[in-house]
Every structure is written in C-alpha cells, then in structure tokens.
Amino acid sequence: MKKNAFVLLCLLGVSTSALAEKIGVSMAYFDQNFLTIIRQAIDKEAKARGLETQFEDARGDVGRQTDQVQSFIGSGVDAIIVDPVDSASTPVLAKLAQQAKIPLVFVNRSPGNKALPPGVVFVGSDERESGVLQMEALAKMANYRGNVAIMIGNLTDAGALQRTKDVEQVVAKYPNMKVVLKQTANYSRSEGVDLMINWLSNGEDIDIVAANNDEMAIGATMAIAQTKPNKTILIGGIDATPDGLKSLAKGGMQVTVFQDGIGQGKKSVEVAQRLMKGEKVDSHQWIPFELVTKQNMQQYVEKSK
C-alpha cells in the first residue's frame, strides 16, 4: 500500500517524508529518570534511521497504556514499542498487536508472557544478574555480616520482584547476614526518603540498604544525611543513572549496577525496524548488567553522555 502511495506522491510532486515509517511508543512513565534515558535514546535512534515516532505517557496506568496501544493500531503505525506499566498486562498488549499484524517490542520491563508470540520481542537486561551483582558487592564491602534492608520498586514489576529475590538469595549464603526489612518505595526518590526516615525513626538496626534502583537509593542517602549523618550504612542502587553516578562519586551510594538504558532504547528501535522488514528476530534481546563502583565509575559517566 505504501508503495502505491509513494508512486502517487511522486507523480503529484509531494514530499516523500510523509511516507516515513512510524513507530508508536508508550512509556510507563515520562518522569522517571531511567525511563527518560530510554525514551531519549529511542527518539534519537529513530531519527537516525529516518523513522517517525509518536510518544505517549501511560502515567503508570495499565488502562491508559492499553488505550494508547489500541490508538496506535487504529492510526496504522508500522510498529509499536512499549515500556510496560505492569508485566501482567503484556499478554493483552501482545494479542492486540498480533491480531493487527503490527510488530511489537517490549523494552526494559520484563513481559509477563511465558513465551512471546511471533512478531513480539523483548529488549532488556536479565534481572537475574542485577540484584546478585549489587548484593555480592555490598556483602564484600560489609565483610559478609550485617542487617540488610531492601527497597522494592513497583510490586507489579517482575523486574523489581526478581531483583529483590536476587538480594535475598545472596544474603542467605552468608550466616552473619540477614534481611531484616523489605518494603516498596515504587522506584521513587521521594518515597525512598520517606521510607528510610521511617525505618530510622523506628530505631531499626540497618547496616546495608539494597535498593531496586538508584532513585530509591539516593532517597535513602538523603534521609540518612538528614536524620543520622554520623551513621554508616552501605547503600546500593541499580541503573547507574547520571544522578546515581553523582551520588556514588560523593560517597552517598557505595555501588550501583549499570543498566544500559541507551543501549536498550537503540536496540528496541533496531529490532522494530527489522520486524517491519519481515526479518526473523530472536524473541529476547539481552543487554548485560555491569557492576559499577567508585573505582570504575568514570567509564560509565562517559557512557551516559
């Protein structure tokens, strides 16, 4: 159909830019730092490939995200990229796209589908790595002893649950360590502050905080600085965002784990374009996590630019 339109536009002398293939992109949130990195990478890569993009903010609402995907389908986009609000919602989104015969790429948040159908691909990092890297580093810094508190991301996110499980499994290996607290702060810096203040105000004995992301970890460091500035608590995050790296440099956080948001964004566009061309693509495209400490952080500062 686009070929016929191309011929017609050429005859009419109309610019062929109107024929640029279009990708509809629904992000779980526009206001989360790490997701902003992914969104900007998608936008930049799409432009480099001559593709148009339409971005929508689901604002953490599954129903709104479903409506956005249906709207993309109705407007005739050539592919769809979704950062899921809820892992459990992905089978419905996959079914909608498959019925419409439009390629769908899930990015960052692991889909809940046991197996992805043809034309649907996940681009992200294996969450079985992140919590392990984080907690093993923190355990070593603590000489394999101490009380661990876990700040959990969104409870609807399979990645947050896996990161938490990873931390628990590492702690269970060491007789002188134990998880004493775990509670959600929804990947939010402000909620991380509130949760940490609550724990400290209650007199909880905490030696280590393992947060599912940098934002909550930063919140924990801010709370400690406000309420217990002389207390030494090891703090670990995940994502190695620019703000996370700044906290690491200042000694607020002791460790984070690099999740390549730029790589995920770029790869999701590449995969979407390959699917549009009818190419066969493996259903899972993995981008490895990498441990970041104060000693090696400079290379990740460069990567985040």
Coordinates of C-alpha atoms in Angstrom, one line a residue:
M1 CA 0.0 0.0 0.0
K2 CA 2.8 2.4 0.8
K3 CA 4.5 1.6 -2.5
N4 CA 1.4 2.7 -4.4
A5 CA 1.2 5.9 -2.2
F6 CA 4.9 6.5 -3.0
V7 CA 4.2 6.4 -6.7
L8 CA 1.2 8.7 -6.3
L9 CA 3.1 11.2 -4.3
C10 CA 6.0 11.3 -6.7
L11 CA 3.5 12.0 -9.6
L12 CA 2.0 14.8 -7.6
G13 CA 5.4 16.2 -6.6
V14 CA 4.7 15.7 -2.9
S15 CA 7.5 15.2 -0.4
T16 CA 8.1 11.5 0.4
S17 CA 8.8 12.4 4.0
A18 CA 5.1 11.8 4.6
L19 CA 5.8 8.1 3.9
A20 CA 8.3 7.7 6.7
E21 CA 7.6 4.6 8.7
K22 CA 6.1 5.4 12.1
I23 CA 6.6 3.8 15.5
G24 CA 4.1 4.3 18.3
V25 CA 5.9 4.4 21.7
S26 CA 4.1 4.0 25.0
M27 CA 6.3 4.6 28.1
A28 CA 5.1 3.6 31.6
Y29 CA 6.3 7.0 32.9
F30 CA 7.8 10.1 31.4
D31 CA 9.0 11.4 34.7
Q32 CA 11.3 8.5 35.8
N33 CA 15.0 9.3 35.2
F34 CA 16.0 5.9 33.8
L35 CA 12.9 5.7 31.5
T36 CA 13.7 9.2 30.3
I37 CA 17.1 7.9 29.2
I38 CA 15.5 5.1 27.2
R39 CA 12.9 7.4 25.7
Q40 CA 15.5 9.9 24.5
A41 CA 17.6 7.0 23.1
I42 CA 14.6 5.7 21.2
D43 CA 13.9 9.2 19.8
K44 CA 17.5 9.8 18.7
E45 CA 17.9 6.3 17.1
A46 CA 14.6 6.6 15.3
K47 CA 15.6 9.9 13.8
A48 CA 18.9 8.5 12.7
R49 CA 17.1 5.7 10.9
G50 CA 14.6 8.1 9.2
L51 CA 11.7 6.8 11.3
E52 CA 8.9 8.9 12.8
T53 CA 7.9 8.4 16.4
Q54 CA 4.8 9.2 18.5
F55 CA 5.4 9.1 22.2
E56 CA 2.7 8.7 24.8
D57 CA 3.0 8.7 28.6
A58 CA 0.9 6.0 30.3
R59 CA 1.5 7.6 33.7
G60 CA 1.5 4.3 35.5
D61 CA -2.0 3.4 34.3
V62 CA -2.5 0.0 32.6
G63 CA -5.8 1.0 31.1
R64 CA -4.3 4.2 29.6
Q65 CA -1.4 2.2 28.1
T66 CA -3.8 -0.3 26.6
D67 CA -5.8 2.6 25.1
Q68 CA -2.6 4.0 23.7
V69 CA -1.7 0.7 22.0
Q70 CA -5.2 0.5 20.5
S71 CA -4.9 4.0 19.3
F72 CA -1.5 3.3 17.7
I73 CA -3.1 0.3 15.9
G74 CA -6.1 2.4 14.8
S75 CA -3.8 5.1 13.3
G76 CA -1.9 2.5 11.3
V77 CA 1.6 2.7 12.8
D78 CA 4.2 0.4 11.4
A79 CA 5.5 -0.9 14.7
I80 CA 4.9 -0.4 18.4
I81 CA 7.4 -0.1 21.3
V82 CA 6.1 -0.4 24.9
D83 CA 7.7 0.0 28.2
P84 CA 5.1 -1.9 30.2
V85 CA 3.4 -0.3 33.2
D86 CA 2.7 -3.8 34.6
S87 CA 4.3 -7.1 33.5
A88 CA 1.0 -8.8 33.9
S89 CA -0.6 -6.6 31.2
T90 CA 1.8 -7.6 28.4
P91 CA -0.1 -10.7 27.1
V92 CA -3.1 -8.5 26.3
L93 CA -0.9 -5.9 24.5
A94 CA 0.8 -8.7 22.6
K95 CA -2.5 -10.2 21.5
L96 CA -3.8 -6.8 20.3
A97 CA -0.6 -6.2 18.2
Q98 CA -0.5 -9.7 16.8
Q99 CA -4.2 -9.5 15.7
A100 CA -3.4 -6.3 13.9
K101 CA -0.3 -7.8 12.4
I102 CA 1.9 -5.0 13.8
P103 CA 5.3 -5.7 15.2
L104 CA 5.6 -5.1 19.0
V105 CA 8.7 -4.6 21.0
F106 CA 8.6 -4.6 24.8
V107 CA 11.6 -2.7 26.3
N108 CA 13.1 -2.6 29.8
R109 CA 10.4 -4.1 31.9
S110 CA 10.1 -7.9 31.5
P111 CA 6.9 -9.1 29.9
G112 CA 4.7 -11.5 31.8
N113 CA 4.2 -13.8 28.8
K114 CA 5.7 -17.2 29.4
A115 CA 6.5 -17.3 25.7
L116 CA 6.3 -14.3 23.3
P117 CA 4.3 -14.9 20.1
P118 CA 5.8 -14.3 16.6
G119 CA 6.3 -10.6 15.9
V120 CA 6.7 -9.7 19.5
V121 CA 10.2 -9.2 21.0
F122 CA 11.6 -8.2 24.4
V123 CA 14.7 -5.9 24.6
G124 CA 16.2 -5.6 28.1
S125 CA 18.5 -6.9 30.7
D126 CA 18.3 -10.2 32.6
E127 CA 17.1 -9.3 36.0
R128 CA 18.7 -12.4 37.5
E129 CA 22.0 -10.6 37.2
S130 CA 21.3 -7.2 38.7
G131 CA 20.5 -8.0 42.3
V132 CA 23.2 -10.6 42.5
L133 CA 25.9 -8.1 41.3
Q134 CA 24.6 -5.5 43.7
M135 CA 24.3 -7.6 46.8
E136 CA 27.6 -9.5 46.3
A137 CA 29.4 -6.2 46.1
L138 CA 27.7 -4.8 49.2
A139 CA 28.3 -8.1 51.1
K140 CA 32.0 -7.9 50.4
M141 CA 32.2 -4.3 51.5
A142 CA 30.5 -5.3 54.8
N143 CA 32.8 -8.2 55.4
Y144 CA 29.9 -10.5 54.9
R145 CA 28.0 -9.5 58.0
G146 CA 25.1 -7.2 58.9
N147 CA 21.4 -6.4 58.7
V148 CA 20.0 -5.8 55.2
A149 CA 17.0 -3.6 54.3
I150 CA 15.6 -3.9 50.8
M151 CA 13.8 -1.1 49.0
I152 CA 11.5 -2.7 46.4
G153 CA 10.3 -1.0 43.2
N154 CA 6.8 -1.3 41.9
L155 CA 5.2 -4.5 43.2
T156 CA 3.6 -5.0 39.7
D157 CA 7.0 -5.1 38.1
A158 CA 8.5 -8.6 37.6
G159 CA 12.0 -7.0 37.5
A160 CA 11.6 -5.5 40.9
L161 CA 10.5 -8.8 42.4
Q162 CA 13.4 -10.6 40.7
R163 CA 15.9 -8.1 42.0
T164 CA 14.6 -8.5 45.5
K165 CA 14.7 -12.3 45.2
D166 CA 18.3 -12.0 44.0
V167 CA 19.3 -9.9 47.0
E168 CA 17.6 -12.4 49.4
Q169 CA 19.4 -15.3 47.8
V170 CA 22.8 -13.7 48.1
V171 CA 22.2 -12.7 51.8
A172 CA 21.1 -16.3 52.6
K173 CA 24.5 -17.6 51.6
Y174 CA 26.2 -15.8 54.4
P175 CA 25.5 -16.9 58.1
N176 CA 26.3 -13.5 59.6
M177 CA 23.9 -11.6 57.3
K178 CA 20.1 -11.4 57.2
V179 CA 17.3 -9.4 55.6
V180 CA 15.5 -7.5 58.4
L181 CA 13.3 -5.2 56.3
K182 CA 11.8 -5.1 52.9
Q183 CA 9.2 -2.6 51.7
T184 CA 8.2 -0.9 48.4
A185 CA 9.1 2.7 47.6
N186 CA 7.9 2.5 44.0
Y187 CA 11.2 3.3 42.3
S188 CA 10.7 6.9 43.7
R189 CA 13.4 9.1 45.3
S190 CA 10.8 10.9 47.5
E191 CA 9.3 7.6 48.7
G192 CA 12.8 6.3 49.3
V193 CA 13.4 9.3 51.6
D194 CA 10.2 8.8 53.5
L195 CA 10.7 5.0 53.8
M196 CA 14.3 5.4 55.1
I197 CA 13.3 8.2 57.6
N198 CA 10.5 5.9 58.8
W199 CA 12.9 3.0 59.3
L200 CA 15.5 5.2 61.1
S201 CA 12.8 6.8 63.3
N202 CA 11.6 3.4 64.4
G203 CA 15.1 2.6 65.5
E204 CA 15.7 -0.2 63.0
D205 CA 19.2 -1.7 63.1
I206 CA 20.3 -1.4 59.4
D207 CA 23.8 -1.9 58.1
I208 CA 23.0 -2.2 54.4
V209 CA 20.3 -0.9 52.1
A210 CA 19.9 -2.7 48.8
A211 CA 17.5 -0.6 46.6
N212 CA 16.0 -1.9 43.4
N213 CA 17.0 1.3 41.6
D214 CA 19.2 4.4 42.0
E215 CA 16.3 6.8 42.7
M216 CA 15.3 4.9 45.9
A217 CA 19.0 4.5 46.9
I218 CA 19.5 8.3 46.5
G219 CA 16.4 8.8 48.6
A220 CA 17.9 6.6 51.3
T221 CA 21.2 8.6 51.3
M222 CA 19.3 11.9 51.6
A223 CA 17.3 10.5 54.6
I224 CA 20.5 9.4 56.4
A225 CA 22.1 12.7 55.8
Q226 CA 19.1 14.5 57.2
T227 CA 18.4 12.3 60.3
K228 CA 21.5 10.2 61.1
P229 CA 24.5 12.0 59.4
N230 CA 27.1 10.1 61.6
K231 CA 25.6 6.7 61.0
T232 CA 27.5 4.4 58.5
I233 CA 25.1 2.5 56.2
L234 CA 26.2 1.0 52.9
I235 CA 23.8 1.9 50.1
G236 CA 23.4 0.2 46.8
G237 CA 21.3 1.1 43.8
I238 CA 20.7 -0.2 40.3
D239 CA 20.7 1.5 36.9
A240 CA 23.8 3.8 37.1
T241 CA 21.9 6.8 36.1
P242 CA 23.7 10.2 35.9
D243 CA 22.3 11.1 39.3
G244 CA 23.2 7.7 40.7
L245 CA 26.8 8.1 39.5
K246 CA 27.0 11.6 41.1
S247 CA 25.9 10.0 44.4
L248 CA 28.5 7.3 44.0
A249 CA 31.2 9.9 43.4
K250 CA 30.2 11.8 46.6
G251 CA 30.1 8.7 48.7
G252 CA 26.4 8.6 49.3
M253 CA 26.0 5.3 47.4
Q254 CA 28.7 2.7 47.5
V255 CA 27.7 0.6 44.5
T256 CA 25.3 0.6 41.6
V257 CA 24.7 -1.6 38.6
F258 CA 24.8 -0.3 35.1
Q259 CA 21.7 -1.0 33.1
D260 CA 22.3 0.3 29.6
G261 CA 19.2 2.5 29.0
I262 CA 20.7 4.0 25.9
G263 CA 21.5 0.5 24.6
Q264 CA 18.0 -0.7 25.3
G265 CA 16.4 2.3 23.6
K266 CA 18.6 1.9 20.5
K267 CA 18.2 -1.8 20.3
S268 CA 14.4 -1.6 20.6
V269 CA 14.3 0.7 17.5
E270 CA 16.6 -1.5 15.6
V271 CA 14.5 -4.6 16.4
A272 CA 11.3 -2.8 15.5
Q273 CA 12.7 -1.8 12.1
R274 CA 13.9 -5.4 11.4
L275 CA 10.5 -6.7 12.3
M276 CA 8.9 -4.2 10.0
K277 CA 11.1 -5.6 7.2
G278 CA 9.9 -9.1 7.9
E279 CA 13.2 -10.3 9.3
K280 CA 13.3 -13.1 11.9
V281 CA 14.5 -11.8 15.3
D282 CA 15.1 -13.8 18.5
S283 CA 12.3 -13.2 21.0
H284 CA 14.6 -12.0 23.7
Q285 CA 17.4 -9.5 23.1
W286 CA 19.7 -9.3 26.2
I287 CA 21.8 -6.4 27.2
P288 CA 24.1 -7.3 30.1
F289 CA 24.2 -5.6 33.5
E290 CA 27.6 -4.4 34.8
L291 CA 28.8 -3.6 38.3
V292 CA 29.8 0.0 39.0
T293 CA 31.9 1.2 41.9
K294 CA 33.7 4.4 42.7
Q295 CA 36.9 2.8 41.2
N296 CA 35.4 2.2 37.7
M297 CA 32.6 4.7 37.5
Q298 CA 34.3 7.1 35.1
Q299 CA 33.8 4.9 32.1
Y300 CA 30.1 4.8 32.9
V301 CA 29.9 8.6 33.2
E302 CA 31.2 8.6 29.6
K303 CA 28.6 6.0 28.5
S304 CA 25.8 8.0 30.0
K305 CA 26.5 11.1 27.9

